[in-house]
């Protein structure tokens, strides 16, 4: 299983396999295995790497914790980003690319995805063709809650325009087997980006644009956890949403 905490820490600091390997005095392939295969280095090496990254060694490699202590955070928490703008778009697209069963997106607009990754629709088509169920829930530009969000964020009618633009981006996917898009008018407490058992939660803050609000990366760790709470929330919104019809 990939070490997403380590991947996020490296991305935040601009570290590559090669540069971190130099600091940790190991081969770059070792660092690659830490990240992609979830390998745990020797304690002395791990301490050196964690110090280089400015991270707690047990956060990066929980297996190194010698004594079982009370958890300060949920075992489902992979990473915490101060702002959505700090999340590399590749984190989201890589999650989608690796999905096999579910891709769920709950947003008002989130047009940053298409702007930063123009192949998004192609990627979603590919996943759907391989049997992945794709559900996209976009904000209804004419709903009161969307208009209110624009007022709260001092964005005016801009958010309504962005909802319409998002609909234009996703409209070519309408009618593609395995992909469904709907519009919703709910209060958007969080934007959700799910790929199988991984989930990015963009927690919204009153008066703050989504890109300036925090994001937590979750990985499901059994029934009844935080992941399931958000997954059930998506299902509840989806049930109220209206299907987008082909023109």
PDB file of C-alpha atoms in Angstrom:
ATOM      1  CA  UNK A   1       0.000   0.000   0.000  1.00  0.00           C
ATOM      2  CA  UNK A   2       1.478   3.393  -0.974  1.00  0.00           C
ATOM      3  CA  UNK A   3       2.629   5.731   1.782  1.00  0.00           C
ATOM      4  CA  UNK A   4       0.469   8.775   0.984  1.00  0.00           C
ATOM      5  CA  UNK A   5       1.657  10.649   4.075  1.00  0.00           C
ATOM      6  CA  UNK A   6       5.226  10.445   2.824  1.00  0.00           C
ATOM      7  CA  UNK A   7       4.196  11.347  -0.724  1.00  0.00           C
ATOM      8  CA  UNK A   8       2.355  14.437   0.531  1.00  0.00           C
ATOM      9  CA  UNK A   9       5.279  15.531   2.717  1.00  0.00           C
ATOM     10  CA  UNK A  10       7.703  15.206  -0.198  1.00  0.00           C
ATOM     11  CA  UNK A  11       5.381  17.073  -2.560  1.00  0.00           C
ATOM     12  CA  UNK A  12       4.894  19.898  -0.042  1.00  0.00           C
ATOM     13  CA  UNK A  13       8.644  20.420   0.218  1.00  0.00           C
ATOM     14  CA  UNK A  14       9.476  19.844  -3.436  1.00  0.00           C
ATOM     15  CA  UNK A  15      11.508  16.704  -2.670  1.00  0.00           C
ATOM     16  CA  UNK A  16      12.219  14.078  -5.319  1.00  0.00           C
ATOM     17  CA  UNK A  17      13.278  10.475  -4.807  1.00  0.00           C
ATOM     18  CA  UNK A  18      16.828  11.477  -5.669  1.00  0.00           C
ATOM     19  CA  UNK A  19      17.119  14.554  -3.443  1.00  0.00           C
ATOM     20  CA  UNK A  20      15.596  12.838  -0.398  1.00  0.00           C
ATOM     21  CA  UNK A  21      17.762   9.774  -1.012  1.00  0.00           C
ATOM     22  CA  UNK A  22      20.875  11.947  -0.892  1.00  0.00           C
ATOM     23  CA  UNK A  23      19.868  13.409   2.463  1.00  0.00           C
ATOM     24  CA  UNK A  24      18.843  10.021   3.872  1.00  0.00           C
ATOM     25  CA  UNK A  25      21.992   8.381   2.519  1.00  0.00           C
ATOM     26  CA  UNK A  26      20.157   5.674   0.588  1.00  0.00           C
ATOM     27  CA  UNK A  27      19.531   4.736  -3.036  1.00  0.00           C
ATOM     28  CA  UNK A  28      16.689   6.636  -4.812  1.00  0.00           C
ATOM     29  CA  UNK A  29      15.000   3.293  -5.492  1.00  0.00           C
ATOM     30  CA  UNK A  30      14.717   2.807  -1.735  1.00  0.00           C
ATOM     31  CA  UNK A  31      12.820   6.085  -1.407  1.00  0.00           C
ATOM     32  CA  UNK A  32      10.620   5.083  -4.328  1.00  0.00           C
ATOM     33  CA  UNK A  33       9.750   1.838  -2.518  1.00  0.00           C
ATOM     34  CA  UNK A  34       8.978   3.759   0.680  1.00  0.00           C
ATOM     35  CA  UNK A  35       6.450   5.839  -1.241  1.00  0.00           C
ATOM     36  CA  UNK A  36       4.920   3.453  -3.765  1.00  0.00           C
ATOM     37  CA  UNK A  37       5.142   0.147  -1.906  1.00  0.00           C
ATOM     38  CA  UNK A  38       4.773   1.435   1.637  1.00  0.00           C
ATOM     39  CA  UNK A  39       8.121  -0.012   2.752  1.00  0.00           C
ATOM     40  CA  UNK A  40       9.388   1.058   6.186  1.00  0.00           C
ATOM     41  CA  UNK A  41      13.082   2.012   6.413  1.00  0.00           C
ATOM     42  CA  UNK A  42      15.372   1.245   9.311  1.00  0.00           C
ATOM     43  CA  UNK A  43      14.748   3.492  12.305  1.00  0.00           C
ATOM     44  CA  UNK A  44      17.982   5.487  11.924  1.00  0.00           C
ATOM     45  CA  UNK A  45      17.293   6.071   8.231  1.00  0.00           C
ATOM     46  CA  UNK A  46      13.660   6.942   8.929  1.00  0.00           C
ATOM     47  CA  UNK A  47      14.680   9.467  11.580  1.00  0.00           C
ATOM     48  CA  UNK A  48      17.087  11.124   9.156  1.00  0.00           C
ATOM     49  CA  UNK A  49      14.487  11.270   6.394  1.00  0.00           C
ATOM     50  CA  UNK A  50      11.781  12.602   8.736  1.00  0.00           C
ATOM     51  CA  UNK A  51      14.117  15.287  10.064  1.00  0.00           C
ATOM     52  CA  UNK A  52      14.938  16.308   6.501  1.00  0.00           C
ATOM     53  CA  UNK A  53      11.246  16.603   5.664  1.00  0.00           C
ATOM     54  CA  UNK A  54      10.423  18.365   8.931  1.00  0.00           C
ATOM     55  CA  UNK A  55       7.908  15.649   9.834  1.00  0.00           C
ATOM     56  CA  UNK A  56       7.334  13.364  12.808  1.00  0.00           C
ATOM     57  CA  UNK A  57       8.850   9.961  12.052  1.00  0.00           C
ATOM     58  CA  UNK A  58       5.872   8.092  13.518  1.00  0.00           C
ATOM     59  CA  UNK A  59       3.469  10.094  11.371  1.00  0.00           C
ATOM     60  CA  UNK A  60       5.336   8.984   8.261  1.00  0.00           C
ATOM     61  CA  UNK A  61       5.936   5.405   9.446  1.00  0.00           C
ATOM     62  CA  UNK A  62       3.485   4.392  12.225  1.00  0.00           C
ATOM     63  CA  UNK A  63       5.018   0.882  12.272  1.00  0.00           C
ATOM     64  CA  UNK A  64       8.091   2.337  13.957  1.00  0.00           C
ATOM     65  CA  UNK A  65       6.131   3.271  17.038  1.00  0.00           C
ATOM     66  CA  UNK A  66       7.489   0.933  19.698  1.00  0.00           C
ATOM     67  CA  UNK A  67       4.711   1.213  22.258  1.00  0.00           C
ATOM     68  CA  UNK A  68       1.026   1.419  21.459  1.00  0.00           C
ATOM     69  CA  UNK A  69      -0.172   4.820  22.593  1.00  0.00           C
ATOM     70  CA  UNK A  70      -3.503   6.561  22.523  1.00  0.00           C
ATOM     71  CA  UNK A  71      -4.182   7.949  19.070  1.00  0.00           C
ATOM     72  CA  UNK A  72      -4.273  11.714  18.742  1.00  0.00           C
ATOM     73  CA  UNK A  73      -5.838  11.387  15.285  1.00  0.00           C
ATOM     74  CA  UNK A  74      -8.017   8.929  13.413  1.00  0.00           C
ATOM     75  CA  UNK A  75      -6.223   5.951  11.856  1.00  0.00           C
ATOM     76  CA  UNK A  76      -8.024   6.899   8.644  1.00  0.00           C
ATOM     77  CA  UNK A  77      -6.224  10.230   8.344  1.00  0.00           C
ATOM     78  CA  UNK A  78      -3.529  10.024   5.665  1.00  0.00           C
ATOM     79  CA  UNK A  79      -2.624  13.694   5.325  1.00  0.00           C
ATOM     80  CA  UNK A  80      -3.846  17.149   6.291  1.00  0.00           C
ATOM     81  CA  UNK A  81      -3.351  20.127   3.979  1.00  0.00           C
ATOM     82  CA  UNK A  82      -3.720  23.677   5.280  1.00  0.00           C
ATOM     83  CA  UNK A  83      -5.323  24.796   2.011  1.00  0.00           C
ATOM     84  CA  UNK A  84      -6.787  23.088  -1.030  1.00  0.00           C
ATOM     85  CA  UNK A  85      -4.311  25.109  -3.067  1.00  0.00           C
ATOM     86  CA  UNK A  86      -1.558  23.060  -1.373  1.00  0.00           C
ATOM     87  CA  UNK A  87      -2.920  19.782  -2.759  1.00  0.00           C
ATOM     88  CA  UNK A  88      -1.183  18.803  -6.007  1.00  0.00           C
ATOM     89  CA  UNK A  89      -3.847  18.060  -8.619  1.00  0.00           C
ATOM     90  CA  UNK A  90      -1.864  14.893  -9.346  1.00  0.00           C
ATOM     91  CA  UNK A  91      -2.958  13.566  -5.928  1.00  0.00           C
ATOM     92  CA  UNK A  92      -6.586  13.666  -7.100  1.00  0.00           C
ATOM     93  CA  UNK A  93      -5.987  12.431 -10.634  1.00  0.00           C
ATOM     94  CA  UNK A  94      -3.720   9.617  -9.414  1.00  0.00           C
ATOM     95  CA  UNK A  95      -6.460   8.517  -7.027  1.00  0.00           C
ATOM     96  CA  UNK A  96      -8.960   8.490  -9.892  1.00  0.00           C
ATOM     97  CA  UNK A  97      -6.565   6.632 -12.182  1.00  0.00           C
ATOM     98  CA  UNK A  98      -6.082   3.882  -9.576  1.00  0.00           C
ATOM     99  CA  UNK A  99      -9.795   3.464  -8.814  1.00  0.00           C
ATOM    100  CA  UNK A 100     -11.529   0.235  -9.766  1.00  0.00           C
ATOM    101  CA  UNK A 101     -15.041   0.551  -8.343  1.00  0.00           C
ATOM    102  CA  UNK A 102     -16.078   4.065  -7.331  1.00  0.00           C
ATOM    103  CA  UNK A 103     -15.342   7.655  -8.268  1.00  0.00           C
ATOM    104  CA  UNK A 104     -17.570  10.221  -6.564  1.00  0.00           C
ATOM    105  CA  UNK A 105     -17.263  13.992  -6.847  1.00  0.00           C
ATOM    106  CA  UNK A 106     -19.424  16.371  -4.795  1.00  0.00           C
ATOM    107  CA  UNK A 107     -18.766  20.055  -5.477  1.00  0.00           C
ATOM    108  CA  UNK A 108     -20.401  23.263  -6.514  1.00  0.00           C
ATOM    109  CA  UNK A 109     -17.972  23.766  -9.411  1.00  0.00           C
ATOM    110  CA  UNK A 110     -14.309  22.817  -8.772  1.00  0.00           C
ATOM    111  CA  UNK A 111     -13.335  23.861 -12.276  1.00  0.00           C
ATOM    112  CA  UNK A 112      -9.708  23.853 -11.128  1.00  0.00           C
ATOM    113  CA  UNK A 113      -9.663  20.131 -11.965  1.00  0.00           C
ATOM    114  CA  UNK A 114     -10.332  20.630 -15.660  1.00  0.00           C
ATOM    115  CA  UNK A 115      -8.125  23.700 -15.811  1.00  0.00           C
ATOM    116  CA  UNK A 116      -5.142  21.905 -14.259  1.00  0.00           C
ATOM    117  CA  UNK A 117      -5.787  18.519 -15.882  1.00  0.00           C
ATOM    118  CA  UNK A 118      -7.446  18.877 -19.321  1.00  0.00           C
ATOM    119  CA  UNK A 119      -7.547  15.058 -19.713  1.00  0.00           C
ATOM    120  CA  UNK A 120      -9.972  14.670 -16.822  1.00  0.00           C
ATOM    121  CA  UNK A 121     -12.929  13.655 -18.993  1.00  0.00           C
ATOM    122  CA  UNK A 122     -10.784  11.144 -20.870  1.00  0.00           C
ATOM    123  CA  UNK A 123      -9.594   9.687 -17.573  1.00  0.00           C
ATOM    124  CA  UNK A 124     -13.166   9.325 -16.304  1.00  0.00           C
ATOM    125  CA  UNK A 125     -14.220   7.653 -19.556  1.00  0.00           C
ATOM    126  CA  UNK A 126     -11.329   5.199 -19.226  1.00  0.00           C
ATOM    127  CA  UNK A 127     -12.229   4.317 -15.657  1.00  0.00           C
ATOM    128  CA  UNK A 128     -15.902   3.871 -16.559  1.00  0.00           C
ATOM    129  CA  UNK A 129     -14.954   1.631 -19.496  1.00  0.00           C
ATOM    130  CA  UNK A 130     -13.099  -0.592 -17.022  1.00  0.00           C
ATOM    131  CA  UNK A 131     -16.206  -0.968 -14.866  1.00  0.00           C
ATOM    132  CA  UNK A 132     -15.761   1.913 -12.411  1.00  0.00           C
ATOM    133  CA  UNK A 133     -18.976   3.732 -11.434  1.00  0.00           C
ATOM    134  CA  UNK A 134     -18.523   7.501 -11.770  1.00  0.00           C
ATOM    135  CA  UNK A 135     -20.917   9.946 -10.082  1.00  0.00           C
ATOM    136  CA  UNK A 136     -20.508  13.719 -10.410  1.00  0.00           C
ATOM    137  CA  UNK A 137     -22.687  16.055  -8.308  1.00  0.00           C
ATOM    138  CA  UNK A 138     -22.442  19.721  -9.318  1.00  0.00           C
ATOM    139  CA  UNK A 139     -24.055  22.776  -7.796  1.00  0.00           C
ATOM    140  CA  UNK A 140     -27.318  23.998  -9.298  1.00  0.00           C
ATOM    141  CA  UNK A 141     -26.436  27.528 -10.430  1.00  0.00           C
ATOM    142  CA  UNK A 142     -30.022  28.662  -9.828  1.00  0.00           C
ATOM    143  CA  UNK A 143     -30.284  27.355  -6.265  1.00  0.00           C
ATOM    144  CA  UNK A 144     -30.514  29.625  -3.256  1.00  0.00           C
ATOM    145  CA  UNK A 145     -27.640  27.871  -1.513  1.00  0.00           C
ATOM    146  CA  UNK A 146     -25.263  28.496  -4.408  1.00  0.00           C
ATOM    147  CA  UNK A 147     -26.221  32.171  -4.513  1.00  0.00           C
ATOM    148  CA  UNK A 148     -25.787  32.438  -0.748  1.00  0.00           C
ATOM    149  CA  UNK A 149     -22.320  30.868  -0.942  1.00  0.00           C
ATOM    150  CA  UNK A 150     -21.342  33.538  -3.463  1.00  0.00           C
ATOM    151  CA  UNK A 151     -22.481  36.253  -1.056  1.00  0.00           C
ATOM    152  CA  UNK A 152     -20.689  34.672   1.902  1.00  0.00           C
ATOM    153  CA  UNK A 153     -17.415  34.400  -0.014  1.00  0.00           C
ATOM    154  CA  UNK A 154     -17.870  37.879  -1.524  1.00  0.00           C
ATOM    155  CA  UNK A 155     -17.737  36.212  -4.931  1.00  0.00           C
ATOM    156  CA  UNK A 156     -21.110  37.499  -6.067  1.00  0.00           C
ATOM    157  CA  UNK A 157     -22.498  35.851  -9.189  1.00  0.00           C
ATOM    158  CA  UNK A 158     -19.072  34.415  -9.949  1.00  0.00           C
ATOM    159  CA  UNK A 159     -19.854  31.124  -8.256  1.00  0.00           C
ATOM    160  CA  UNK A 160     -23.044  30.760 -10.286  1.00  0.00           C
ATOM    161  CA  UNK A 161     -21.015  31.289 -13.440  1.00  0.00           C
ATOM    162  CA  UNK A 162     -18.486  28.715 -12.292  1.00  0.00           C
ATOM    163  CA  UNK A 163     -21.269  26.174 -11.697  1.00  0.00           C
ATOM    164  CA  UNK A 164     -22.448  26.699 -15.260  1.00  0.00           C
ATOM    165  CA  UNK A 165     -18.897  26.411 -16.555  1.00  0.00           C
ATOM    166  CA  UNK A 166     -18.424  23.158 -14.610  1.00  0.00           C
ATOM    167  CA  UNK A 167     -21.580  21.824 -16.222  1.00  0.00           C
ATOM    168  CA  UNK A 168     -20.128  22.674 -19.634  1.00  0.00           C
ATOM    169  CA  UNK A 169     -16.942  20.779 -18.764  1.00  0.00           C
ATOM    170  CA  UNK A 170     -18.800  17.636 -17.693  1.00  0.00           C
ATOM    171  CA  UNK A 171     -21.616  17.719 -20.254  1.00  0.00           C
ATOM    172  CA  UNK A 172     -19.633  15.680 -22.850  1.00  0.00           C
ATOM    173  CA  UNK A 173     -19.772  12.798 -20.361  1.00  0.00           C
ATOM    174  CA  UNK A 174     -23.583  12.724 -20.251  1.00  0.00           C
ATOM    175  CA  UNK A 175     -24.747   9.444 -21.714  1.00  0.00           C
ATOM    176  CA  UNK A 176     -21.408   7.674 -21.316  1.00  0.00           C
ATOM    177  CA  UNK A 177     -22.070   4.221 -19.815  1.00  0.00           C
ATOM    178  CA  UNK A 178     -21.006   4.080 -16.179  1.00  0.00           C
ATOM    179  CA  UNK A 179     -20.963   7.873 -15.737  1.00  0.00           C
ATOM    180  CA  UNK A 180     -23.781   9.957 -14.313  1.00  0.00           C
ATOM    181  CA  UNK A 181     -23.864  13.652 -13.506  1.00  0.00           C
ATOM    182  CA  UNK A 182     -26.466  15.457 -11.415  1.00  0.00           C
ATOM    183  CA  UNK A 183     -27.021  18.941 -10.026  1.00  0.00           C
ATOM    184  CA  UNK A 184     -27.819  19.600  -6.383  1.00  0.00           C
ATOM    185  CA  UNK A 185     -28.960  22.584  -4.371  1.00  0.00           C
ATOM    186  CA  UNK A 186     -27.818  21.475  -0.926  1.00  0.00           C
ATOM    187  CA  UNK A 187     -25.698  23.470   1.484  1.00  0.00           C
ATOM    188  CA  UNK A 188     -22.186  22.325   0.600  1.00  0.00           C
ATOM    189  CA  UNK A 189     -20.470  21.798   3.931  1.00  0.00           C
ATOM    190  CA  UNK A 190     -17.615  19.901   2.262  1.00  0.00           C
ATOM    191  CA  UNK A 191     -16.481  19.157  -1.266  1.00  0.00           C
ATOM    192  CA  UNK A 192     -15.702  15.456  -1.668  1.00  0.00           C
ATOM    193  CA  UNK A 193     -13.404  13.641  -4.077  1.00  0.00           C
ATOM    194  CA  UNK A 194     -13.638   9.870  -3.631  1.00  0.00           C
ATOM    195  CA  UNK A 195     -11.748   7.072  -5.374  1.00  0.00           C
ATOM    196  CA  UNK A 196     -12.600   3.637  -3.955  1.00  0.00           C
ATOM    197  CA  UNK A 197     -11.340   3.663  -0.345  1.00  0.00           C
ATOM    198  CA  UNK A 198      -9.590   7.031  -0.557  1.00  0.00           C
ATOM    199  CA  UNK A 199     -11.295  10.367  -0.034  1.00  0.00           C
ATOM    200  CA  UNK A 200     -10.262  14.012  -0.104  1.00  0.00           C
ATOM    201  CA  UNK A 201     -12.475  16.282   1.993  1.00  0.00           C
ATOM    202  CA  UNK A 202     -12.289  20.015   1.273  1.00  0.00           C
ATOM    203  CA  UNK A 203     -13.809  21.453   4.452  1.00  0.00           C
ATOM    204  CA  UNK A 204     -15.543  24.747   3.735  1.00  0.00           C
ATOM    205  CA  UNK A 205     -15.128  27.745   6.012  1.00  0.00           C
ATOM    206  CA  UNK A 206     -17.613  30.617   6.137  1.00  0.00           C
ATOM    207  CA  UNK A 207     -16.394  33.535   4.043  1.00  0.00           C
ATOM    208  CA  UNK A 208     -13.360  31.659   2.674  1.00  0.00           C
ATOM    209  CA  UNK A 209     -13.015  30.510  -0.924  1.00  0.00           C
ATOM    210  CA  UNK A 210     -12.653  26.738  -1.242  1.00  0.00           C
ATOM    211  CA  UNK A 211      -9.036  26.957  -2.392  1.00  0.00           C
ATOM    212  CA  UNK A 212      -8.137  28.604   0.934  1.00  0.00           C
ATOM    213  CA  UNK A 213      -9.879  26.025   3.133  1.00  0.00           C
ATOM    214  CA  UNK A 214      -8.238  22.870   4.555  1.00  0.00           C
ATOM    215  CA  UNK A 215      -8.322  19.406   3.024  1.00  0.00           C
ATOM    216  CA  UNK A 216      -7.935  16.079   4.750  1.00  0.00           C
ATOM    217  CA  UNK A 217      -7.018  12.893   2.923  1.00  0.00           C
ATOM    218  CA  UNK A 218      -8.760   9.811   4.311  1.00  0.00           C
ATOM    219  CA  UNK A 219      -8.319   6.106   3.659  1.00  0.00           C
ATOM    220  CA  UNK A 220     -11.072   3.740   4.799  1.00  0.00           C
ATOM    221  CA  UNK A 221     -10.041   1.584   7.746  1.00  0.00           C
ATOM    222  CA  UNK A 222     -13.179  -0.433   8.463  1.00  0.00           C
ATOM    223  CA  UNK A 223     -16.887   0.168   8.836  1.00  0.00           C
ATOM    224  CA  UNK A 224     -18.221   3.094  10.795  1.00  0.00           C
ATOM    225  CA  UNK A 225     -15.217   5.400  10.510  1.00  0.00           C
ATOM    226  CA  UNK A 226     -14.879   8.969   9.301  1.00  0.00           C
ATOM    227  CA  UNK A 227     -14.612   7.779   5.699  1.00  0.00           C
ATOM    228  CA  UNK A 228     -18.017   6.086   5.881  1.00  0.00           C
ATOM    229  CA  UNK A 229     -19.565   9.202   7.434  1.00  0.00           C
ATOM    230  CA  UNK A 230     -18.585  11.273   4.397  1.00  0.00           C
ATOM    231  CA  UNK A 231     -19.447   8.497   1.930  1.00  0.00           C
ATOM    232  CA  UNK A 232     -22.949   8.302   3.401  1.00  0.00           C
ATOM    233  CA  UNK A 233     -23.209  12.078   3.190  1.00  0.00           C
ATOM    234  CA  UNK A 234     -22.458  11.885  -0.533  1.00  0.00           C
ATOM    235  CA  UNK A 235     -25.170   9.256  -0.999  1.00  0.00           C
ATOM    236  CA  UNK A 236     -27.693  11.449   0.831  1.00  0.00           C
ATOM    237  CA  UNK A 237     -26.944  14.444  -1.401  1.00  0.00           C
ATOM    238  CA  UNK A 238     -26.969  12.257  -4.509  1.00  0.00           C
ATOM    239  CA  UNK A 239     -30.474  11.048  -3.657  1.00  0.00           C
ATOM    240  CA  UNK A 240     -31.754  14.648  -3.702  1.00  0.00           C
ATOM    241  CA  UNK A 241     -29.925  15.674  -6.896  1.00  0.00           C
ATOM    242  CA  UNK A 242     -31.446  16.030 -10.359  1.00  0.00           C
ATOM    243  CA  UNK A 243     -30.013  14.084 -13.324  1.00  0.00           C
ATOM    244  CA  UNK A 244     -28.491  16.163 -16.096  1.00  0.00           C
ATOM    245  CA  UNK A 245     -30.116  15.288 -19.389  1.00  0.00           C
ATOM    246  CA  UNK A 246     -28.507  15.101 -22.792  1.00  0.00           C
ATOM    247  CA  UNK A 247     -29.188  18.136 -24.950  1.00  0.00           C
TER     248      UNK A 247
END
